[in-house]
Every structure is written in C-alpha cells, then in structure tokens.
Amino acid sequence: MSEQQENQKNNPSPCQDEDKPSSSFRRFFRRFVQGRKVGSQPGMILFLLATLTGLVMAVPIFYVVWMSLFAGSDKWMTLIDSRIPQLLWNTISLTVAVTAAAVVIGVALAWIVNRTKLPGGKLWQWLLALPLVIPPYVGAVTYIIVLGPRGWVAREWEKHDWLVRLFGDFSFDIYSFFGVLFVLTLFTYPYVFLIASASLRKMNRNYEEVARSQGLTTAGIFWKVNLPFLRPAIGAGAILIALYVLSDFGAIAMMRYTTFTAAIYYQMGSYDHIGATVLSVVLIGLTLIILWLESLTKRKQSYVQSSNTYKEPDILSLGKWKWPAMLFVLIIFFISVLLPLSVLIYWSIQGVQAGALDSRFFEYAWNSVKVSGLAAIICMIIALPVVYLRSRYPSKSSYFIEKISYAGYALPGVIVALGVIFIFNNHLPSFYNTFYLIAFAFVIRFLPQAMQSTDASLSLLSPRIDEAARSLGHPPWKVMIKVIIPSIFPGILAGGALVFVSSIKELPATLLLRPPGFDTLAVRIWVEASEAVYHMAAPAALVIVVVSIIPLTYMLKKY
C-alpha cells in the first residue's frame, strides 16, 4: 500500500459520511443527494433528519387522499349529486369575490399611502396593516354584534321612527354571502396592501418620467406603467387571499355560510369520516388549481427594471382629490380596525366586570400558550435541517424535501386535522385524545413560517463558514449545531414567534383535535360567540389580537 493510500485510510475526508454505510448503499446515497458541486454530499444524519421531517409533514395529507380512494363509488356519487356542486359554487364564488374586492382596496390604499402626499404620511402604513392582527373569526364576531339581527345598528334603527318610515326595518343580513364577503375582505386586504406598498416604494421613477414626457396623465401612468410592474405583487397578495378564503372556517361558520371547510367539519361532527375525506380531496384539488394558476402567471410575467439608474418615485400632490382620498382611507380604517377594536374593548370591559377573568380564563390561556409554545419549539428544531440541506446542498432531492415540507401550509387546518385523526386513531392510539395531536397539527400547518424565517437568516451567512468547519473534520450535522445555530439564532426565534402566534389563532384544527375538557382561547371565542355570550368571548379575542401584533411587526419590517 502506498503512503498516499495509507494516509487516506487513516485520515478520511470530512466529506465522507460519519456513519460508514455499506458501499452499495453509499453509492446510491451519493447519487441521490448529489449537489450541484461534485463531492457536495450533506452527510447521512443531516439528510435523514431532513427527509424524516418532510415525510412526516406530508403523510397526513397523503393519508386523507389514500382513505378517499376507498370511499366507494356510492359515497362519491351521493356527494357529487347532493352536496359537491353547491359547495363548489359557494366556495369558488366567495373566493373570487373576496380576492377581487381585497385586491382593489389593497392596491388603491397602497398607491394613495405610498405615492401621494396624504395627511398622516407613513403612519397609515402601520394603521392600515392592523386588520392582520384581527383573526377573521374575531372580526365576524364584532360585526355580528354590530350588524346582526339584534345588533347595535338594528336596535338603534328601531328607536328612530323616521328611519323606519323612510326605509322600513333594518334589512341587512349579515348571515349571507355579502356579509361573509364584507367581513373577509376587510381582514384580508392587507396582504395585497403590504406587498403592493413594497413594490411601489421600489419602483424606478425613470419609467414614469418617460411616460409623462409622452403626454400620459397620472391616471394613464398608473394603468400603463405602475400596474404592469405591480402585477407580481398583486398576484402574490391575491394567491394568499384566495388560499386563506379556501381554508377559512371560523368566520364562515359563525356567519352561517357553508363552504368546503365548514362542510368537512360538519361531516366530522356527524362521524362521517369517509364523506369528510371525499370533500377534502375536492378541496385539495381546488388548492392545487390555485397554486398551478399562480405558477402559470409567474411564467408569463417578465417585467423587470434595472437598478443602475434607479431614482426614487415621485410623491404626488392630490390637489382636489386630497379630501376624497382621505375620506376613503378613513372609512376603511374605521370599519376594519377602529370599529372592531372598539367593540372588543367595550365587551371586554363588560366581561371583566362580570368576572370573565376567572381561573377558567387563565386555564384557557395557559392551554393556548402550552400547545402553541410546544409547536413553536418543535418547528424551530426541525426547520433547520430542511433549510440547511436545501441551502447548502442544493439538489433535486433537497428541493423535493423542502416542497413536501410545505404540504400542510397550503391546505386548510380542517384537512390537516383530518389526516392527524386518521393516523393517530389507527396507528398511534396511545396519543389519541391528547393535546399533543393539536401541537402536531400546528407543526404541519405552520412549519413553513419557521423555515422562511430561518432561510432568510441563513442566506446572509457565507457558506465559507461551513466549509471552514468541515475542513476541521466536523460532519454536516455537527456544523449545523455548533456553527450555524449560534450564528442565526435570532432568525430561528423570529420563526418560532410567527409559529406561536399563528398557532394561538388556529381554530378548526383545535376544534377537531382537542381532547375532552381541553379548551383554548380560540375555542372559547367560538363557543361563547356561538351562544351570543359576547362579554365572555371578547377578553379572549382581545388577548389574541394583542399577541398577534408580533407577526405584524415582523411583516412590516420585511415589507
């Protein structure tokens, strides 16, 4: 044996897997995970951790689809003939209407706030984003209190005879398509507003100057210059809104409107699990269609701008449109932020005076913190292997693992809960009817939030740091633990905070998975509001709104 061969035997390369699998398996592993650079293998432990995470995240969804295949043609035909057509119409029409209305409001507000001399300036950037901290089911509660059949407006209307003589009885039906459209639009438009605002602030003034030199008015510049550049932002916001409407349960159920998510929940409530799986597969299909449409529009978008001659956009004077624009902004702020928060504060005060903050309230709060905190900790731990593998060892396998880890994020919580029920009830019964199921569902739903935050921090860290640690003989998993985690720990914590707040607001998964006697703040809002005991529901809703300011702060820093 030569001296060189002897040295290689005694001092193996740090890139070699520390677990020394069999040679045939090692060759298969290297071919499967081969990165873009020759010899770029992640190590067996890192790869297995990431793969296990991806598979666990996707298994409940695949399980639901698998179970639906055994539903039988009779069940499918019965639902297709009786329920699915109406549910399709309700779901698609509501999704399209809310998305269109929210896009119009969001783009209009973004342009007024960022491109004009509106009184109040940048303060409106924060104020108009506040509806994001109000979960739509909480917003639904507030508008049932205000506009319901026995709400504030109806009672005040009846007190004034001249109103009744002129217009008749108060006739707005909050429990209708237009009521749901109104509420969901108010609390989803900030998705478009924030993303469009970021694009408007980065838009190059040169294009507008050229358009103005060609005789275009401000309105013409908006339609022919600004709007084409805003299409990616509008598309990104619209897809978020559409997916949210597809997945929403709380607001829709409280306002007695039935879409697929509500129907699936009611099927589960009547113990028709097979029927719920059939409806779930149809809803999964709708979600995939929306995601496909998003990818299709992205491929067709080719609007770019160079940065070497970048000029900040002009801030325009509104002139005679100053006060109409201000009135529009004030109306949206009032109905989406000021009025709902005022209602919550009023009823919270009534609830505190009536003794709502008793030992049970704090038990609900502790349950919320316990299950959401557990989900956040798990997400922070398991997000890093997936992100690190994809970032540092890019390959088809790492890309696939990352994508299947997103499986639960694009689907409603009720479908994730259904998959969790099937798996634990059939294969892990010892964990069934425990709060661990809720935490597991939260991890599946919100892991991508932790992954996005972690990835954003990791992208700022030079790969040379990893290479230096590997050259000292550390395997990839040890580099990740000893070098990477300390360097990006603030980003990991930010992702955990996002998961925590999203989990504390999650309603359908909690309703389906909670063990007997285990209530959270979100569940109590649902129960008390359903029974019109608003002074008991309001304090819990206000706590959730205050806690939700955490992700809003993160998002505003991002956009």
Coordinates of N, CA, C and O in Angstrom, one line a residue, residues 421-507:
I421 N -56.1 12.8 12.7 CA -57.0 11.9 13.3 C -56.9 10.5 12.8 O -56.8 9.5 13.5
F422 N -56.9 10.4 11.5 CA -56.8 9.0 10.9 C -55.5 8.3 11.3 O -55.5 7.2 11.7
I423 N -54.4 9.0 11.3 CA -53.1 8.4 11.6 C -53.0 8.0 13.1 O -52.7 6.8 13.4
F424 N -53.4 8.9 14.0 CA -53.2 8.6 15.4 C -54.3 7.6 15.9 O -54.1 6.8 16.7
N425 N -55.5 7.7 15.3 CA -56.6 6.8 15.7 C -56.3 5.4 15.3 O -56.6 4.4 16.0
N426 N -55.7 5.2 14.1 CA -55.5 3.9 13.6 C -54.1 3.3 13.9 O -54.0 2.1 14.0
H427 N -53.1 4.1 14.1 CA -51.7 3.6 14.3 C -51.0 4.0 15.6 O -50.1 3.3 16.0
L428 N -51.5 5.1 16.2 CA -50.8 5.6 17.4 C -51.9 5.9 18.4 O -52.0 7.1 18.9
P429 N -52.7 5.0 18.8 CA -53.9 5.3 19.7 C -53.5 5.8 21.1 O -54.4 6.5 21.7
S430 N -52.3 5.5 21.5 CA -52.0 6.0 22.9 C -51.9 7.5 22.9 O -52.0 8.1 24.0
F431 N -51.6 8.2 21.8 CA -51.6 9.6 21.8 C -52.9 10.3 21.4 O -53.0 11.5 21.5
Y432 N -53.9 9.4 21.0 CA -55.2 10.0 20.6 C -55.9 10.6 21.8 O -55.8 10.2 23.0
N433 N -56.6 11.7 21.6 CA -57.3 12.5 22.6 C -56.3 13.1 23.6 O -56.6 13.1 24.8
T434 N -55.2 13.5 23.1 CA -54.2 14.3 23.9 C -53.9 15.6 23.2 O -54.1 15.7 22.0
F435 N -53.4 16.6 24.0 CA -53.1 17.8 23.3 C -51.9 17.8 22.4 O -51.7 18.7 21.6
Y436 N -51.2 16.7 22.4 CA -50.1 16.5 21.5 C -50.5 16.5 20.1 O -49.8 16.9 19.2
L437 N -51.7 16.0 19.8 CA -52.2 16.0 18.5 C -52.4 17.4 17.9 O -52.1 17.7 16.8
I438 N -52.9 18.3 18.8 CA -53.0 19.7 18.4 C -51.7 20.3 18.0 O -51.5 21.0 17.0
A439 N -50.7 20.1 18.9 CA -49.4 20.6 18.6 C -48.8 20.0 17.3 O -48.2 20.7 16.5
F440 N -49.0 18.7 17.1 CA -48.6 18.1 15.8 C -49.2 18.7 14.6 O -48.6 19.0 13.6
A441 N -50.5 19.0 14.7 CA -51.2 19.6 13.6 C -50.7 21.1 13.3 O -50.5 21.5 12.2
F442 N -50.4 21.8 14.4 CA -49.8 23.1 14.3 C -48.5 23.1 13.6 O -48.2 23.9 12.8
V443 N -47.7 22.1 13.9 CA -46.4 21.9 13.3 C -46.5 21.7 11.8 O -45.8 22.4 11.0
I444 N -47.4 20.9 11.4 CA -47.7 20.6 10.0 C -48.2 21.9 9.3 O -47.7 22.2 8.2
R445 N -49.0 22.6 9.9 CA -49.6 23.8 9.3 C -48.6 25.0 9.2 O -48.6 25.6 8.2
F446 N -47.8 25.1 10.2 CA -47.0 26.4 10.3 C -45.5 26.2 10.2 O -44.8 27.2 10.4
L447 N -45.0 25.0 10.0 CA -43.6 24.8 9.9 C -43.0 25.7 8.8 O -41.9 26.2 9.0
P448 N -43.6 25.9 7.6 CA -43.0 26.8 6.6 C -42.7 28.2 7.1 O -41.8 28.9 6.6
Q449 N -43.5 28.7 8.1 CA -43.2 30.0 8.6 C -41.8 30.0 9.3 O -41.0 31.0 9.1
A450 N -41.6 29.0 10.1 CA -40.2 28.9 10.7 C -39.2 28.7 9.7 O -38.0 29.2 9.8
M451 N -39.5 27.9 8.6 CA -38.5 27.7 7.6 C -38.1 28.9 6.8 O -37.0 29.2 6.5
Q452 N -39.1 29.8 6.5 CA -38.9 31.0 5.8 C -38.0 32.0 6.6 O -37.1 32.6 6.1
S453 N -38.3 32.1 7.9 CA -37.5 33.0 8.7 C -36.1 32.5 8.9 O -35.1 33.2 8.8
T454 N -35.9 31.2 9.1 CA -34.6 30.6 9.2 C -33.8 30.7 7.9 O -32.6 31.0 7.9
D455 N -34.5 30.5 6.8 CA -33.8 30.6 5.5 C -33.3 32.0 5.2 O -32.3 32.2 4.7
A456 N -34.2 33.0 5.6 CA -33.8 34.4 5.4 C -32.5 34.7 6.2 O -31.6 35.4 5.7
S457 N -32.3 34.2 7.4 CA -31.1 34.4 8.2 C -30.0 33.6 7.6 O -28.8 34.1 7.6
L458 N -30.2 32.4 7.2 CA -29.1 31.5 6.7 C -28.6 32.1 5.4 O -27.4 31.9 5.1
S459 N -29.4 32.7 4.6 CA -28.9 33.2 3.3 C -27.9 34.4 3.5 O -27.2 34.7 2.6
L460 N -27.9 35.0 4.7 CA -26.9 36.0 5.0 C -25.6 35.5 5.5 O -24.7 36.3 5.7
L461 N -25.5 34.2 5.7 CA -24.3 33.6 6.3 C -23.5 33.0 5.2 O -24.0 32.1 4.4
S462 N -22.3 33.3 5.1 CA -21.4 32.8 4.0 C -21.2 31.3 4.1 O -20.9 30.8 5.2
P463 N -21.3 30.6 3.0 CA -21.0 29.2 3.0 C -19.6 28.8 3.4 O -19.3 27.7 3.7
R464 N -18.7 29.8 3.3 CA -17.3 29.6 3.6 C -17.1 29.2 5.1 O -16.2 28.5 5.5
I465 N -18.1 29.7 5.9 CA -18.0 29.4 7.4 C -18.2 27.9 7.5 O -17.5 27.2 8.3
D466 N -19.2 27.3 6.8 CA -19.4 25.9 6.8 C -18.2 25.1 6.3 O -17.8 24.1 6.9
E467 N -17.6 25.6 5.2 CA -16.5 24.9 4.6 C -15.3 24.9 5.6 O -14.6 23.9 5.7
A468 N -15.1 26.0 6.3 CA -14.0 26.0 7.3 C -14.2 25.0 8.4 O -13.3 24.3 8.8
A469 N -15.5 24.9 8.9 CA -15.8 23.9 9.9 C -15.7 22.5 9.4 O -15.1 21.6 10.1
R470 N -16.1 22.3 8.2 CA -15.9 20.9 7.6 C -14.5 20.5 7.4 O -14.1 19.4 7.5
S471 N -13.6 21.5 7.1 CA -12.2 21.2 6.9 C -11.5 20.8 8.2 O -10.5 20.2 8.1
L472 N -12.2 21.1 9.3 CA -11.6 20.7 10.6 C -12.1 19.3 11.0 O -11.8 18.8 12.1
G473 N -12.9 18.7 10.1 CA -13.3 17.3 10.4 C -14.7 17.2 10.9 O -15.1 16.0 11.3
H474 N -15.5 18.3 11.0 CA -16.8 18.2 11.6 C -17.8 17.7 10.5 O -17.8 18.2 9.4
P475 N -18.7 16.7 10.8 CA -19.7 16.3 9.8 C -20.7 17.4 9.7 O -20.8 18.3 10.6
P476 N -21.6 17.4 8.6 CA -22.5 18.4 8.4 C -23.5 18.7 9.6 O -23.8 19.8 9.9
W477 N -24.0 17.6 10.2 CA -24.9 17.8 11.3 C -24.3 18.5 12.5 O -24.9 19.3 13.2
K478 N -23.0 18.3 12.7 CA -22.3 19.0 13.8 C -22.0 20.4 13.5 O -22.1 21.3 14.3
V479 N -21.7 20.7 12.2 CA -21.5 22.1 11.7 C -22.8 22.8 11.9 O -22.8 24.0 12.4
M480 N -23.9 22.2 11.6 CA -25.2 22.9 11.8 C -25.5 23.2 13.2 O -26.0 24.3 13.5
I481 N -25.2 22.3 14.2 CA -25.5 22.5 15.6 C -24.5 23.5 16.2 O -24.9 24.5 16.9
K482 N -23.2 23.4 15.9 CA -22.2 24.1 16.6 C -21.8 25.5 16.0 O -21.4 26.4 16.7
V483 N -22.1 25.6 14.7 CA -21.7 26.8 14.0 C -22.9 27.6 13.5 O -23.0 28.8 13.7
I484 N -23.8 26.9 12.8 CA -24.9 27.6 12.1 C -25.9 28.1 13.1 O -26.3 29.3 13.1
I485 N -26.4 27.3 14.1 CA -27.4 27.7 15.0 C -27.0 28.9 15.8 O -27.8 29.9 15.9
P486 N -25.8 29.0 16.4 CA -25.5 30.2 17.1 C -25.4 31.5 16.3 O -25.7 32.6 16.7
S487 N -25.1 31.3 15.0 CA -25.0 32.4 14.1 C -26.3 33.0 13.6 O -26.5 34.2 13.4
I488 N -27.4 32.1 13.5 CA -28.7 32.6 13.0 C -29.8 32.4 14.0 O -31.0 32.4 13.7
F489 N -29.4 32.4 15.3 CA -30.4 32.1 16.4 C -31.5 33.2 16.4 O -32.7 32.8 16.6
P490 N -31.2 34.5 16.2 CA -32.3 35.5 16.2 C -33.4 35.2 15.1 O -34.6 35.3 15.3
G491 N -32.9 34.7 13.9 CA -33.8 34.4 12.9 C -34.7 33.2 13.2 O -35.9 33.1 12.9
I492 N -34.1 32.2 13.9 CA -34.8 31.0 14.3 C -35.9 31.4 15.3 O -37.0 30.9 15.3
L493 N -35.5 32.3 16.3 CA -36.5 32.8 17.3 C -37.6 33.5 16.6 O -38.8 33.4 17.0
A494 N -37.3 34.3 15.6 CA -38.4 35.0 14.9 C -39.4 34.1 14.2 O -40.6 34.3 14.2
G495 N -38.8 33.0 13.6 CA -39.7 32.0 13.0 C -40.6 31.3 14.1 O -41.7 31.1 13.9
G496 N -40.0 31.0 15.2 CA -40.7 30.4 16.3 C -41.9 31.4 16.8 O -43.0 30.9 17.1
A497 N -41.6 32.7 16.8 CA -42.6 33.6 17.3 C -43.8 33.6 16.3 O -44.9 33.7 16.7
L498 N -43.4 33.6 15.0 CA -44.5 33.5 14.0 C -45.4 32.3 14.1 O -46.6 32.3 14.0
V499 N -44.7 31.1 14.3 CA -45.5 29.9 14.5 C -46.3 30.0 15.8 O -47.5 29.6 15.8
F500 N -45.8 30.5 16.9 CA -46.6 30.6 18.1 C -47.8 31.4 17.9 O -48.9 31.0 18.3
V501 N -47.7 32.6 17.3 CA -48.9 33.5 17.1 C -49.9 32.9 16.1 O -51.1 32.9 16.4
S502 N -49.4 32.3 15.1 CA -50.3 31.6 14.1 C -51.1 30.5 14.8 O -52.3 30.2 14.6
S503 N -50.4 29.7 15.7 CA -51.0 28.6 16.4 C -52.0 29.0 17.4 O -53.1 28.4 17.5
I504 N -51.7 30.1 18.0 CA -52.7 30.6 19.1 C -54.0 31.0 18.5 O -55.0 31.1 19.2
K505 N -54.0 31.4 17.2 CA -55.2 31.8 16.5 C -55.9 30.7 15.8 O -57.1 30.9 15.4
E506 N -55.3 29.6 15.6 CA -55.8 28.5 14.8 C -57.1 27.9 15.4 O -57.1 27.5 16.6
L507 N -58.2 27.8 14.7 CA -59.4 27.4 15.2 C -59.9 26.0 14.8 O -60.1 25.1 15.6

